[in-house]
């Protein structure tokens, strides 16, 4: 998925889907592998696409930057769980 403005790419989103069902209800998750955006507007657009995918109960992104705008654009920021870990080797 790519974000574009005036025909120019401003970011992209790479994700995987893990489908799961329990008692007829969707329990799957959408796993974000990479989300790269040139500015906050493009990042917000890509997050909205990821979070509005149908049939997925959760969206995960293990390598999100600490300054990601996600907690500030959701309706309930308490539902965003963040863990800081060292990803450098």
mmCIF file of N, CA and C in Angstrom:
data_model
loop_
_atom_site.group_PDB
_atom_site.id
_atom_site.type_symbol
_atom_site.label_atom_id
_atom_site.label_comp_id
_atom_site.label_asym_id
_atom_site.label_seq_id
_atom_site.Cartn_x
_atom_site.Cartn_y
_atom_site.Cartn_z
ATOM 1 N N UNK A 1 0.853 -1.161 0.000
ATOM 2 C CA UNK A 1 0.000 0.000 0.000
ATOM 3 C C UNK A 1 0.902 1.228 0.000
ATOM 4 N N UNK A 2 0.609 2.179 -0.850
ATOM 5 C CA UNK A 2 1.406 3.400 -0.931
ATOM 6 C C UNK A 2 0.525 4.618 -0.678
ATOM 7 N N UNK A 3 1.101 5.619 -0.039
ATOM 8 C CA UNK A 3 0.417 6.907 0.146
ATOM 9 C C UNK A 3 0.953 7.846 -0.923
ATOM 10 N N UNK A 4 0.065 8.555 -1.575
ATOM 11 C CA UNK A 4 0.464 9.481 -2.640
ATOM 12 C C UNK A 4 -0.186 10.837 -2.433
ATOM 13 N N UNK A 5 0.529 11.864 -2.824
ATOM 14 C CA UNK A 5 0.002 13.219 -2.805
ATOM 15 C C UNK A 5 0.426 13.891 -4.105
ATOM 16 N N UNK A 6 -0.544 14.349 -4.859
ATOM 17 C CA UNK A 6 -0.301 14.969 -6.165
ATOM 18 C C UNK A 6 0.486 14.052 -7.093
ATOM 19 N N UNK A 7 0.210 12.745 -7.010
ATOM 20 C CA UNK A 7 0.866 11.783 -7.874
ATOM 21 C C UNK A 7 2.261 11.368 -7.441
ATOM 22 N N UNK A 8 2.730 11.886 -6.313
ATOM 23 C CA UNK A 8 4.068 11.562 -5.819
ATOM 24 C C UNK A 8 3.937 10.686 -4.577
ATOM 25 N N UNK A 9 4.700 9.600 -4.540
ATOM 26 C CA UNK A 9 4.658 8.706 -3.383
ATOM 27 C C UNK A 9 5.221 9.414 -2.156
ATOM 28 N N UNK A 10 4.476 9.361 -1.050
ATOM 29 C CA UNK A 10 4.923 9.987 0.201
ATOM 30 C C UNK A 10 5.125 8.973 1.316
ATOM 31 N N UNK A 11 4.865 7.701 1.031
ATOM 32 C CA UNK A 11 5.090 6.672 2.030
ATOM 33 C C UNK A 11 4.537 5.345 1.568
ATOM 34 N N UNK A 12 4.879 4.295 2.334
ATOM 35 C CA UNK A 12 4.354 2.978 2.010
ATOM 36 C C UNK A 12 4.186 2.145 3.266
ATOM 37 N N UNK A 13 3.346 1.128 3.133
ATOM 38 C CA UNK A 13 3.009 0.227 4.229
ATOM 39 C C UNK A 13 3.135 -1.206 3.729
ATOM 40 N N UNK A 14 3.889 -2.022 4.461
ATOM 41 C CA UNK A 14 4.025 -3.448 4.152
ATOM 42 C C UNK A 14 3.475 -4.210 5.350
ATOM 43 N N UNK A 15 2.529 -5.113 5.109
ATOM 44 C CA UNK A 15 1.921 -5.841 6.216
ATOM 45 C C UNK A 15 1.593 -7.272 5.820
ATOM 46 N N UNK A 16 1.379 -8.104 6.839
ATOM 47 C CA UNK A 16 0.932 -9.488 6.673
ATOM 48 C C UNK A 16 -0.379 -9.648 7.424
ATOM 49 N N UNK A 17 -1.143 -10.641 7.007
ATOM 50 C CA UNK A 17 -2.419 -10.905 7.651
ATOM 51 C C UNK A 17 -2.391 -12.283 8.292
ATOM 52 N N UNK A 18 -2.882 -12.373 9.492
ATOM 53 C CA UNK A 18 -3.008 -13.659 10.176
ATOM 54 C C UNK A 18 -4.487 -13.830 10.537
ATOM 55 N N UNK A 19 -5.168 -14.634 9.731
ATOM 56 C CA UNK A 19 -6.599 -14.844 9.948
ATOM 57 C C UNK A 19 -6.838 -15.851 11.065
ATOM 58 N N UNK A 20 -7.838 -15.591 11.863
ATOM 59 C CA UNK A 20 -8.251 -16.519 12.917
ATOM 60 C C UNK A 20 -9.718 -16.240 13.243
ATOM 61 N N UNK A 21 -10.437 -17.294 13.576
ATOM 62 C CA UNK A 21 -11.847 -17.179 13.925
ATOM 63 C C UNK A 21 -12.111 -17.946 15.211
ATOM 64 N N UNK A 22 -12.989 -17.414 16.036
ATOM 65 C CA UNK A 22 -13.392 -18.089 17.257
ATOM 66 C C UNK A 22 -14.892 -17.897 17.434
ATOM 67 N N UNK A 23 -15.617 -18.980 17.433
ATOM 68 C CA UNK A 23 -17.074 -18.959 17.589
ATOM 69 C C UNK A 23 -17.746 -18.026 16.590
ATOM 70 N N UNK A 24 -17.246 -18.052 15.362
ATOM 71 C CA UNK A 24 -17.836 -17.251 14.296
ATOM 72 C C UNK A 24 -17.444 -15.790 14.286
ATOM 73 N N UNK A 25 -16.553 -15.372 15.185
ATOM 74 C CA UNK A 25 -16.113 -13.980 15.245
ATOM 75 C C UNK A 25 -14.646 -13.863 14.829
ATOM 76 N N UNK A 26 -14.296 -12.790 14.115
ATOM 77 C CA UNK A 26 -12.907 -12.642 13.688
ATOM 78 C C UNK A 26 -11.986 -12.347 14.868
ATOM 79 N N UNK A 27 -10.859 -13.044 14.927
ATOM 80 C CA UNK A 27 -9.867 -12.857 15.979
ATOM 81 C C UNK A 27 -8.478 -12.645 15.384
ATOM 82 N N UNK A 28 -8.400 -12.387 14.102
ATOM 83 C CA UNK A 28 -7.121 -12.284 13.408
ATOM 84 C C UNK A 28 -6.352 -11.027 13.759
ATOM 85 N N UNK A 29 -5.144 -10.961 13.211
ATOM 86 C CA UNK A 29 -4.318 -9.778 13.435
ATOM 87 C C UNK A 29 -3.645 -9.358 12.138
ATOM 88 N N UNK A 30 -3.382 -8.095 12.041
ATOM 89 C CA UNK A 30 -2.658 -7.519 10.923
ATOM 90 C C UNK A 30 -1.285 -7.140 11.464
ATOM 91 N N UNK A 31 -0.232 -7.685 10.874
ATOM 92 C CA UNK A 31 1.121 -7.454 11.363
ATOM 93 C C UNK A 31 1.827 -6.501 10.407
ATOM 94 N N UNK A 32 2.178 -5.326 10.889
ATOM 95 C CA UNK A 32 2.878 -4.334 10.076
ATOM 96 C C UNK A 32 4.361 -4.687 10.074
ATOM 97 N N UNK A 33 4.899 -4.915 8.887
ATOM 98 C CA UNK A 33 6.326 -5.198 8.756
ATOM 99 C C UNK A 33 7.125 -3.906 8.620
ATOM 100 N N UNK A 34 6.562 -2.946 7.895
ATOM 101 C CA UNK A 34 7.272 -1.684 7.689
ATOM 102 C C UNK A 34 6.274 -0.588 7.348
ATOM 103 N N UNK A 35 6.452 0.562 7.952
ATOM 104 C CA UNK A 35 5.647 1.741 7.655
ATOM 105 C C UNK A 35 6.619 2.916 7.548
ATOM 106 N N UNK A 36 6.772 3.419 6.345
ATOM 107 C CA UNK A 36 7.705 4.514 6.085
ATOM 108 C C UNK A 36 6.916 5.669 5.480
ATOM 109 N N UNK A 37 7.049 6.857 6.061
ATOM 110 C CA UNK A 37 6.327 8.031 5.567
ATOM 111 C C UNK A 37 7.242 9.250 5.587
ATOM 112 N N UNK A 38 7.052 10.134 4.617
ATOM 113 C CA UNK A 38 7.863 11.339 4.548
ATOM 114 C C UNK A 38 7.433 12.405 5.536
ATOM 115 N N UNK A 39 6.145 12.397 5.906
ATOM 116 C CA UNK A 39 5.649 13.400 6.844
ATOM 117 C C UNK A 39 4.509 12.814 7.666
ATOM 118 N N UNK A 40 4.039 13.583 8.631
ATOM 119 C CA UNK A 40 2.991 13.110 9.542
ATOM 120 C C UNK A 40 1.680 12.842 8.813
ATOM 121 N N UNK A 41 1.385 13.608 7.798
ATOM 122 C CA UNK A 41 0.140 13.413 7.051
ATOM 123 C C UNK A 41 0.134 12.054 6.350
ATOM 124 N N UNK A 42 1.236 11.697 5.722
ATOM 125 C CA UNK A 42 1.341 10.403 5.059
ATOM 126 C C UNK A 42 1.319 9.269 6.082
ATOM 127 N N UNK A 43 1.982 9.453 7.220
ATOM 128 C CA UNK A 43 1.990 8.430 8.263
ATOM 129 C C UNK A 43 0.581 8.203 8.810
ATOM 130 N N UNK A 44 -0.146 9.283 9.031
ATOM 131 C CA UNK A 44 -1.517 9.171 9.518
ATOM 132 C C UNK A 44 -2.391 8.424 8.514
ATOM 133 N N UNK A 45 -2.224 8.703 7.233
ATOM 134 C CA UNK A 45 -2.993 8.020 6.194
ATOM 135 C C UNK A 45 -2.713 6.523 6.198
ATOM 136 N N UNK A 46 -1.446 6.144 6.307
ATOM 137 C CA UNK A 46 -1.084 4.736 6.293
ATOM 138 C C UNK A 46 -1.571 4.017 7.551
ATOM 139 N N UNK A 47 -1.509 4.674 8.711
ATOM 140 C CA UNK A 47 -2.037 4.064 9.933
ATOM 141 C C UNK A 47 -3.539 3.873 9.825
ATOM 142 N N UNK A 48 -4.236 4.833 9.252
ATOM 143 C CA UNK A 48 -5.700 4.707 9.103
ATOM 144 C C UNK A 48 -6.046 3.508 8.219
ATOM 145 N N UNK A 49 -5.265 3.297 7.163
ATOM 146 C CA UNK A 49 -5.497 2.141 6.293
ATOM 147 C C UNK A 49 -5.286 0.853 7.085
ATOM 148 N N UNK A 50 -4.201 0.771 7.831
ATOM 149 C CA UNK A 50 -3.906 -0.442 8.604
ATOM 150 C C UNK A 50 -4.973 -0.699 9.660
ATOM 151 N N UNK A 51 -5.412 0.344 10.342
ATOM 152 C CA UNK A 51 -6.370 0.159 11.431
ATOM 153 C C UNK A 51 -7.797 -0.053 10.953
ATOM 154 N N UNK A 52 -8.084 0.274 9.700
ATOM 155 C CA UNK A 52 -9.446 0.098 9.208
ATOM 156 C C UNK A 52 -9.624 -1.195 8.423
ATOM 157 N N UNK A 53 -8.597 -2.036 8.363
ATOM 158 C CA UNK A 53 -8.730 -3.317 7.662
ATOM 159 C C UNK A 53 -9.793 -4.163 8.365
ATOM 160 N N UNK A 54 -10.697 -4.690 7.598
ATOM 161 C CA UNK A 54 -11.815 -5.445 8.133
ATOM 162 C C UNK A 54 -11.368 -6.845 8.576
ATOM 163 N N UNK A 55 -12.025 -7.385 9.592
ATOM 164 C CA UNK A 55 -11.839 -8.741 10.103
ATOM 165 C C UNK A 55 -10.545 -8.950 10.893
ATOM 166 N N UNK A 56 -9.921 -7.892 11.362
ATOM 167 C CA UNK A 56 -8.709 -8.023 12.169
ATOM 168 C C UNK A 56 -8.923 -7.327 13.503
ATOM 169 N N UNK A 57 -8.770 -8.085 14.561
ATOM 170 C CA UNK A 57 -9.013 -7.558 15.901
ATOM 171 C C UNK A 57 -7.863 -6.690 16.392
ATOM 172 N N UNK A 58 -6.643 -7.002 15.943
ATOM 173 C CA UNK A 58 -5.486 -6.239 16.416
ATOM 174 C C UNK A 58 -4.532 -5.929 15.271
ATOM 175 N N UNK A 59 -3.778 -4.857 15.471
ATOM 176 C CA UNK A 59 -2.719 -4.461 14.554
ATOM 177 C C UNK A 59 -1.450 -4.392 15.383
ATOM 178 N N UNK A 60 -0.395 -5.064 14.931
ATOM 179 C CA UNK A 60 0.866 -5.040 15.664
ATOM 180 C C UNK A 60 1.984 -4.545 14.772
ATOM 181 N N UNK A 61 2.939 -3.866 15.407
ATOM 182 C CA UNK A 61 4.120 -3.364 14.712
ATOM 183 C C UNK A 61 5.255 -3.411 15.712
ATOM 184 N N UNK A 62 6.127 -4.390 15.593
ATOM 185 C CA UNK A 62 7.163 -4.616 16.605
ATOM 186 C C UNK A 62 8.312 -3.622 16.506
ATOM 187 N N UNK A 63 8.468 -2.939 15.388
ATOM 188 C CA UNK A 63 9.627 -2.078 15.206
ATOM 189 C C UNK A 63 9.233 -0.614 14.984
ATOM 190 N N UNK A 64 8.174 -0.172 15.603
ATOM 191 C CA UNK A 64 7.717 1.209 15.425
ATOM 192 C C UNK A 64 8.691 2.175 16.097
ATOM 193 N N UNK A 65 8.940 3.319 15.481
ATOM 194 C CA UNK A 65 9.813 4.302 16.119
ATOM 195 C C UNK A 65 9.145 4.909 17.352
ATOM 196 N N UNK A 66 9.955 5.407 18.259
ATOM 197 C CA UNK A 66 9.405 5.966 19.499
ATOM 198 C C UNK A 66 8.589 7.225 19.256
ATOM 199 N N UNK A 67 8.821 7.910 18.131
ATOM 200 C CA UNK A 67 8.081 9.138 17.854
ATOM 201 C C UNK A 67 6.923 8.918 16.874
ATOM 202 N N UNK A 68 6.437 7.691 16.764
ATOM 203 C CA UNK A 68 5.298 7.398 15.886
ATOM 204 C C UNK A 68 4.075 8.185 16.369
ATOM 205 N N UNK A 69 3.247 8.622 15.429
ATOM 206 C CA UNK A 69 2.092 9.444 15.788
ATOM 207 C C UNK A 69 0.865 8.626 16.173
ATOM 208 N N UNK A 70 0.968 7.312 16.127
ATOM 209 C CA UNK A 70 -0.194 6.455 16.375
ATOM 210 C C UNK A 70 -0.954 6.772 17.666
ATOM 211 N N UNK A 71 -0.302 6.931 18.825
ATOM 212 C CA UNK A 71 -1.081 7.195 20.045
ATOM 213 C C UNK A 71 -1.892 8.498 19.992
ATOM 214 N N UNK A 72 -1.534 9.410 19.126
ATOM 215 C CA UNK A 72 -2.224 10.705 19.062
ATOM 216 C C UNK A 72 -3.314 10.759 18.014
ATOM 217 N N UNK A 73 -3.449 9.708 17.192
ATOM 218 C CA UNK A 73 -4.482 9.754 16.152
ATOM 219 C C UNK A 73 -5.613 8.759 16.387
ATOM 220 N N UNK A 74 -5.492 7.902 17.389
ATOM 221 C CA UNK A 74 -6.555 6.928 17.659
ATOM 222 C C UNK A 74 -7.603 7.533 18.590
ATOM 223 N N UNK A 75 -8.784 6.944 18.569
ATOM 224 C CA UNK A 75 -9.865 7.435 19.426
ATOM 225 C C UNK A 75 -9.606 7.154 20.896
ATOM 226 N N UNK A 76 -8.996 6.019 21.215
ATOM 227 C CA UNK A 76 -8.712 5.651 22.596
ATOM 228 C C UNK A 76 -7.227 5.298 22.726
ATOM 229 N N UNK A 77 -6.375 6.277 23.065
ATOM 230 C CA UNK A 77 -4.929 6.031 23.117
ATOM 231 C C UNK A 77 -4.518 5.006 24.167
ATOM 232 N N UNK A 78 -5.394 4.702 25.129
ATOM 233 C CA UNK A 78 -5.056 3.690 26.138
ATOM 234 C C UNK A 78 -5.015 2.292 25.558
ATOM 235 N N UNK A 79 -5.609 2.108 24.390
ATOM 236 C CA UNK A 79 -5.588 0.785 23.752
ATOM 237 C C UNK A 79 -4.285 0.531 22.997
ATOM 238 N N UNK A 80 -3.471 1.560 22.831
ATOM 239 C CA UNK A 80 -2.169 1.395 22.178
ATOM 240 C C UNK A 80 -1.179 0.953 23.238
ATOM 241 N N UNK A 81 -0.636 -0.237 23.069
ATOM 242 C CA UNK A 81 0.352 -0.756 24.024
ATOM 243 C C UNK A 81 1.734 -0.610 23.409
ATOM 244 N N UNK A 82 2.622 0.019 24.159
ATOM 245 C CA UNK A 82 3.978 0.240 23.659
ATOM 246 C C UNK A 82 4.981 -0.367 24.621
ATOM 247 N N UNK A 83 5.969 -1.019 24.056
ATOM 248 C CA UNK A 83 7.083 -1.561 24.823
ATOM 249 C C UNK A 83 8.362 -1.073 24.181
ATOM 250 N N UNK A 84 9.216 -0.525 24.975
ATOM 251 C CA UNK A 84 10.504 -0.067 24.452
ATOM 252 C C UNK A 84 11.532 -1.169 24.625
ATOM 253 N N UNK A 85 12.194 -1.514 23.543
ATOM 254 C CA UNK A 85 13.259 -2.504 23.574
ATOM 255 C C UNK A 85 14.416 -2.015 22.734
ATOM 256 N N UNK A 86 15.561 -2.550 22.982
ATOM 257 C CA UNK A 86 16.737 -2.201 22.212
ATOM 258 C C UNK A 86 16.780 -3.080 20.970
ATOM 259 N N UNK A 87 16.691 -2.483 19.792
ATOM 260 C CA UNK A 87 16.720 -3.257 18.566
ATOM 261 C C UNK A 87 18.076 -3.157 17.875
ATOM 262 N N UNK A 88 19.048 -2.593 18.524
ATOM 263 C CA UNK A 88 20.389 -2.513 17.949
ATOM 264 C C UNK A 88 21.185 -3.746 18.345
ATOM 265 N N UNK A 89 22.074 -4.162 17.486
ATOM 266 C CA UNK A 89 22.913 -5.329 17.785
ATOM 267 C C UNK A 89 24.287 -4.864 18.172
#
